[in-house]
Tab-separated table of C-alpha atoms in Angstrom:
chain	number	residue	atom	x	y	z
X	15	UNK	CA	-4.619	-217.114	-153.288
X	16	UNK	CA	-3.257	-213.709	-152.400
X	17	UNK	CA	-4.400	-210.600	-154.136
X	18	UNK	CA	-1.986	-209.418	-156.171
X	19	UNK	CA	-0.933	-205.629	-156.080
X	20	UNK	CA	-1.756	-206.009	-160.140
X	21	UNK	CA	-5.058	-206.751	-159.533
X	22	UNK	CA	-6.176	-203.907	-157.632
X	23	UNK	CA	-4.009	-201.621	-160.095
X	24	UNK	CA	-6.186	-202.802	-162.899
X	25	UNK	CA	-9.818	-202.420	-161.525
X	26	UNK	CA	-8.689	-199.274	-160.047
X	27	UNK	CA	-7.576	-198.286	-163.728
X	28	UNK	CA	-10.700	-199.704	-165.388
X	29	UNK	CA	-12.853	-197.739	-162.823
X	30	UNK	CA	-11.011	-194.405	-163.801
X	31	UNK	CA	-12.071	-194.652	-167.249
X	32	UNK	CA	-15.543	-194.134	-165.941
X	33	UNK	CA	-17.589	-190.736	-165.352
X	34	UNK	CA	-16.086	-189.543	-162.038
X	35	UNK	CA	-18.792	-187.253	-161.341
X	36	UNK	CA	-21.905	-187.394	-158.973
X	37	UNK	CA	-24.893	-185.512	-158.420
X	38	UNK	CA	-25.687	-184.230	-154.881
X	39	UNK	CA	-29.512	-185.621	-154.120
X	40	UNK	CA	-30.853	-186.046	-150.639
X	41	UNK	CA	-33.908	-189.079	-149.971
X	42	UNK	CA	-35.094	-188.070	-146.827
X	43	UNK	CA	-31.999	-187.899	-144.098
X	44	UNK	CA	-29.359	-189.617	-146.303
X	45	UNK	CA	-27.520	-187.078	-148.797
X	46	UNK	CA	-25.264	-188.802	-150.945
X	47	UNK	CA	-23.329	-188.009	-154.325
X	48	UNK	CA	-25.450	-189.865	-157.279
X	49	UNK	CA	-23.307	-191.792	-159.623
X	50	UNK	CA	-24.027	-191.911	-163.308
X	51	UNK	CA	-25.299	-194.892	-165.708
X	52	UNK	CA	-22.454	-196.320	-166.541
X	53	UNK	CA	-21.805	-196.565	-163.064
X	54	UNK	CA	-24.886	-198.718	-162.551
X	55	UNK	CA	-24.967	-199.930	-165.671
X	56	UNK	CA	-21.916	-202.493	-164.573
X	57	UNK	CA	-22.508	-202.814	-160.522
X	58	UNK	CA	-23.262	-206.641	-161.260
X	59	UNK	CA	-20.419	-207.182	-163.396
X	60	UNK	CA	-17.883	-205.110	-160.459
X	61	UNK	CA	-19.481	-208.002	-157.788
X	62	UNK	CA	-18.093	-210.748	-160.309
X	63	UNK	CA	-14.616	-209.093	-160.255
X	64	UNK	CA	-14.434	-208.935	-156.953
X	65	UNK	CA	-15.432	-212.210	-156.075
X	66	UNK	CA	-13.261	-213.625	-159.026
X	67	UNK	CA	-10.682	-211.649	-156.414
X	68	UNK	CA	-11.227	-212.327	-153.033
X	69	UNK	CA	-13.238	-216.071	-153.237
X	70	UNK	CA	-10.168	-217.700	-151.399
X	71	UNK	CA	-8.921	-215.100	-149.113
X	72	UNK	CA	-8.059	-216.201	-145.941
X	73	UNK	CA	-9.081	-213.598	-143.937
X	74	UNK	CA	-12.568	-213.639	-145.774
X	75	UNK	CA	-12.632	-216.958	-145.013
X	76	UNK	CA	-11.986	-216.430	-141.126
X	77	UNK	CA	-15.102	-213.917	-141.001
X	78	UNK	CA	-17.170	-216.144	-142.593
X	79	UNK	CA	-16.481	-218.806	-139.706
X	80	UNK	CA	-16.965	-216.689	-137.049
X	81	UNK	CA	-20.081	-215.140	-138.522
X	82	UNK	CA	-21.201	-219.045	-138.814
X	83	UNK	CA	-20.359	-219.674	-135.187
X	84	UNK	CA	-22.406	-216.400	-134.297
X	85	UNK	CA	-25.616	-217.332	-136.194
X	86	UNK	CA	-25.282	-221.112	-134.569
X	87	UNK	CA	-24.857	-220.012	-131.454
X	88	UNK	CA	-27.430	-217.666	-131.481
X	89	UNK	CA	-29.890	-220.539	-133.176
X	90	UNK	CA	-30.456	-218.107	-135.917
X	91	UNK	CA	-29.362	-221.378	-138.011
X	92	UNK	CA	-29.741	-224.848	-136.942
X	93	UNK	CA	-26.358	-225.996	-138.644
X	94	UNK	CA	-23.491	-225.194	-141.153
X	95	UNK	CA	-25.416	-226.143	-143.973
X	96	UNK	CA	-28.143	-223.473	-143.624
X	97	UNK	CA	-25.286	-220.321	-143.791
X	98	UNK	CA	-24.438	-220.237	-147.420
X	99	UNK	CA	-21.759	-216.602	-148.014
X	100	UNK	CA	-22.057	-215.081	-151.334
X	101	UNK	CA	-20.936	-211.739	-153.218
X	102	UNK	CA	-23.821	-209.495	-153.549
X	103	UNK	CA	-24.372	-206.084	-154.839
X	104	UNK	CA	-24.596	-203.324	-151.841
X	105	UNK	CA	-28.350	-203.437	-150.638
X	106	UNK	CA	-28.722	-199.302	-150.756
X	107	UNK	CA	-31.972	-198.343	-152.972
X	108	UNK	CA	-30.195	-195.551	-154.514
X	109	UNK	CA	-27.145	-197.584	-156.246
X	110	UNK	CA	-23.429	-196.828	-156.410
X	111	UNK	CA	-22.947	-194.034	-154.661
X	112	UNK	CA	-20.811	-191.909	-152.462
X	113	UNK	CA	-22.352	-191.235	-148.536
X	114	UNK	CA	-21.982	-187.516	-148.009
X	115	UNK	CA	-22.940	-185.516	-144.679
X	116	UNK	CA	-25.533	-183.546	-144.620
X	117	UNK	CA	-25.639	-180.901	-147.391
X	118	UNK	CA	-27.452	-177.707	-148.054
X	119	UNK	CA	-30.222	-177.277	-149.802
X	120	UNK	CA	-28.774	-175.244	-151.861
X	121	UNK	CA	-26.210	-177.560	-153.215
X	122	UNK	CA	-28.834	-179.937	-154.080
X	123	UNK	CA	-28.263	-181.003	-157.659
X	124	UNK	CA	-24.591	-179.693	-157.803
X	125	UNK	CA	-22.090	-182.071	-159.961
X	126	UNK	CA	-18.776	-182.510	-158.076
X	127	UNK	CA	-15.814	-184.625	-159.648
X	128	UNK	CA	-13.975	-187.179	-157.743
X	129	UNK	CA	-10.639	-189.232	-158.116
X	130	UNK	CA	-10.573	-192.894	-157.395
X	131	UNK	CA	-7.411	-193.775	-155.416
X	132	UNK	CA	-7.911	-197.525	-154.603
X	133	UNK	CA	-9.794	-200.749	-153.311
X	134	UNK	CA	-10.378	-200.755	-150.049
X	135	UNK	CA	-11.606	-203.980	-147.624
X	136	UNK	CA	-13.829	-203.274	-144.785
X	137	UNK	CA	-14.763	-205.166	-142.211
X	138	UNK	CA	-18.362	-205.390	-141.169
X	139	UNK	CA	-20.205	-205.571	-138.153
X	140	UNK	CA	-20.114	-209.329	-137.554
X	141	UNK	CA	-23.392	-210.791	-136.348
X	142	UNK	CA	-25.111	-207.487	-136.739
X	143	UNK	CA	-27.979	-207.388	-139.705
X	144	UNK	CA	-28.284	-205.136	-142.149
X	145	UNK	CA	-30.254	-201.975	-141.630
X	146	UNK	CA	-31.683	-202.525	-145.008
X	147	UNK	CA	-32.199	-206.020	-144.738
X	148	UNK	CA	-32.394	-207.805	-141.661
X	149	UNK	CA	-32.631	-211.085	-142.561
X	150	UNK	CA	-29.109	-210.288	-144.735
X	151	UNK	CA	-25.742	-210.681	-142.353
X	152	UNK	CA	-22.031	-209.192	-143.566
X	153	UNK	CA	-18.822	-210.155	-142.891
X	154	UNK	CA	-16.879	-207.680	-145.720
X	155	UNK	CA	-17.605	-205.038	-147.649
X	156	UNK	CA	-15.462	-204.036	-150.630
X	157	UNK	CA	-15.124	-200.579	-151.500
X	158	UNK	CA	-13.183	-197.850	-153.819
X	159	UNK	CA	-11.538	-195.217	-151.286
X	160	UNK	CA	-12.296	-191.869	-153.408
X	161	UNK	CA	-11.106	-188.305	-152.990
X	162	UNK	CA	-13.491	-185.260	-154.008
X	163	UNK	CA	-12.230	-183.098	-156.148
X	164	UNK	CA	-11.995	-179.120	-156.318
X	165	UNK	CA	-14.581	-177.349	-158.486
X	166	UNK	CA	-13.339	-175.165	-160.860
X	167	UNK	CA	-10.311	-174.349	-159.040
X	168	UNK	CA	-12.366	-174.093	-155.759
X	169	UNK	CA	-12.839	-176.202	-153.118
X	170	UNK	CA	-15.653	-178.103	-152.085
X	171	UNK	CA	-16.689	-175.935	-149.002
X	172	UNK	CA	-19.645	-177.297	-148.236
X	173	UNK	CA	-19.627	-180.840	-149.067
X	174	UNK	CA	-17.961	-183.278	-147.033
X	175	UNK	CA	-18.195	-187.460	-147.557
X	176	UNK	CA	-18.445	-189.393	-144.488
X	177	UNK	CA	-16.004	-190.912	-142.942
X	178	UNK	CA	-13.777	-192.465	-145.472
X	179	UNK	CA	-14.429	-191.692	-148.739
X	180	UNK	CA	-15.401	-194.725	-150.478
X	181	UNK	CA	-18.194	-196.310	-152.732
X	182	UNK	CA	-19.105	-199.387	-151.946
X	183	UNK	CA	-18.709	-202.462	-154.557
X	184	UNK	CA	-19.661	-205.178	-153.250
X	185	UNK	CA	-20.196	-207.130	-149.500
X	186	UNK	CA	-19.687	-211.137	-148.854
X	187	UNK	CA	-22.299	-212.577	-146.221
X	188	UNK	CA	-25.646	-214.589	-145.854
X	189	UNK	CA	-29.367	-214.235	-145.398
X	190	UNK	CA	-30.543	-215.921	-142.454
X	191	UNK	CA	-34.204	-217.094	-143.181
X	192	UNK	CA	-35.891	-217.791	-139.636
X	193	UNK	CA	-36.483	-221.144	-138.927
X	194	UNK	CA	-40.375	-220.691	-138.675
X	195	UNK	CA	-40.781	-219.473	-142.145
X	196	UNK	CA	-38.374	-222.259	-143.484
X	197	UNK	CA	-40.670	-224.707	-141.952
X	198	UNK	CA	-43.277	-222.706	-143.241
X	199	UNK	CA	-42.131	-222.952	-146.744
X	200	UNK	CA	-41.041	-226.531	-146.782
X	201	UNK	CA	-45.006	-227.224	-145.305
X	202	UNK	CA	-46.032	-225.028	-148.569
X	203	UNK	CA	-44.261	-227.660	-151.044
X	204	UNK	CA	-44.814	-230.290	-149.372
X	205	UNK	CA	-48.653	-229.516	-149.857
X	206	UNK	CA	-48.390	-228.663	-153.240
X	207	UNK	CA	-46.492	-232.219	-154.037
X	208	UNK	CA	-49.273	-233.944	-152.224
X	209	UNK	CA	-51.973	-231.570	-154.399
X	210	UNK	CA	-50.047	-232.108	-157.434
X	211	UNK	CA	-50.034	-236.247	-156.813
X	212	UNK	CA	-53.503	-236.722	-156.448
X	213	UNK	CA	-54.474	-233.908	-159.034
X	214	UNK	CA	-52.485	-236.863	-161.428
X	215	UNK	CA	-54.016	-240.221	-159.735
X	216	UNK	CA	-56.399	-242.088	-162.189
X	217	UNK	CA	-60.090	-241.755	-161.308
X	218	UNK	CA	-61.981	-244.368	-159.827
X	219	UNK	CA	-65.186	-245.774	-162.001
C-alpha cells in the first residue's frame, strides 16, 4: 500500500511529544548528540511502526531484489531462501542519536534542543555491509530529518550535524551468515541429535 501523508503526520506528531534535547558526548572519533530515555526507552516499538508502514512498499520491495541478486551473484547466499529482509533497530552502540561533526571539547556535555520536521527514507549502500556488522546488509534506512535549534536566543556556533540532519529509526535488510559457518552449525546439531539418540537407546544386558 502507499504511505499515506497521515501517517507520517502522526509519528512525526507522536515523536514531538518527546524530549527534543541531546547531550553532546564524543566515543572516540564519533561525536554525536545523546538522546534521552524515553528516546530509547521506545526504539523497538518506533521499528514496529515503521515496518507496520513500509512492509509493502514497492520501492522497498525493489531494493530488496536487487540486494538478493547481489548476494547470489556474489555466492554470499546459495539461493533465495537463505536472504530473509527484516526491520531492525539501527546497529550504533550508542542508541538513537543525532551524528554531529566534530565538536570541541569544550562543548562536551552541552544540551542543545532540536525540532523534528519529518520522516525521511534513505537509501543504503546496496551490497555494501555494515561497518558495524559485516555479516548485516541494508537496503533502507528510515530516519527523522531534524533541525537544531538556537540556544537561548543564540545560535549553535559550534555544533554542526552531518550531512542531513536526521536520527535514524530503523533500516530493512539481512544478515548474510557465510556458508562455512552454516555448514558448521548444521554439523553442530546434527551431532548433538546423533548424541542425544544414543544418550536415549536402551542398554544392552
Amino acid at each position: 500500500r502507499r504511505i499515506m501523508e497521515s501517517d507520517r503526520k502522526e509519528l512525526v506528531a507522536f515523536v514531538q511529544k518527546l524530549s527534543c534535547v541531546g547531550t553532546v558526548c564524543r566515543v572516540g572519533e564519533f561525536s554525536y548528540l545523546k538522546l534521552g530515555d524515553d528516546w530509547q526507552e521506545i526504539a523497538d516499538s518506533l521499528v514496529s511502526r515503521v515496518a507496520e508502514m513500509f512492509k509493502y512498499d514497492k520501492i522497498l520491495q525493489r531494493n530488496q531484489a536487487k540486494l538478493r541478486r547481489l548476494v547470489q551473484d556474489s555466492k554470499l547466499a546459495t539461493s533465495s531462501s537463505d536472504v530473509e529482509f527484516k526491520f531492525y533497530k539501527p546497529l550504533s552502540d550508542v542508541g538513537l542519536h543525532i551524528s554531529l561533526e566534530d565538536v570541541h571539547k569544550d562543548d562536551l556535555g552541552k544540551e542543545i534542543e532540536f525540532r523534528v520536521k519529518d520522516l525521511i527514507i534513505q537509501r543504503a549502500n546496496i551490497g555494501v555491509p555494515s561497518s558495524h556488522d559485516p555479516s548485516f546488509y541494508h537496503c533502507q534506512w528510515f530516519a527523522l530529518e531534524i533541525e537544531l535549534k538556537a540556544s537561548e536566543g543564540e545560535a549553535v556556533a559550534s555544533i554542526f550535524a552531518k550531512g542531513r540532519p536526521h536520527i535514524s529509526l530503523a533500516c530493512n535488510g539481512t544478515r548474510i551468515i557465510p556458508e562455512e559457518e552454516v555448514k558448521n552449525k548444521k554439523n553442530s546439531n546434527s551431532n548433538k541429535g546423533r548424541r542425544k539418540k544414543q544418550s536415549k537407546s536402551p542398554r544392552k544386558k
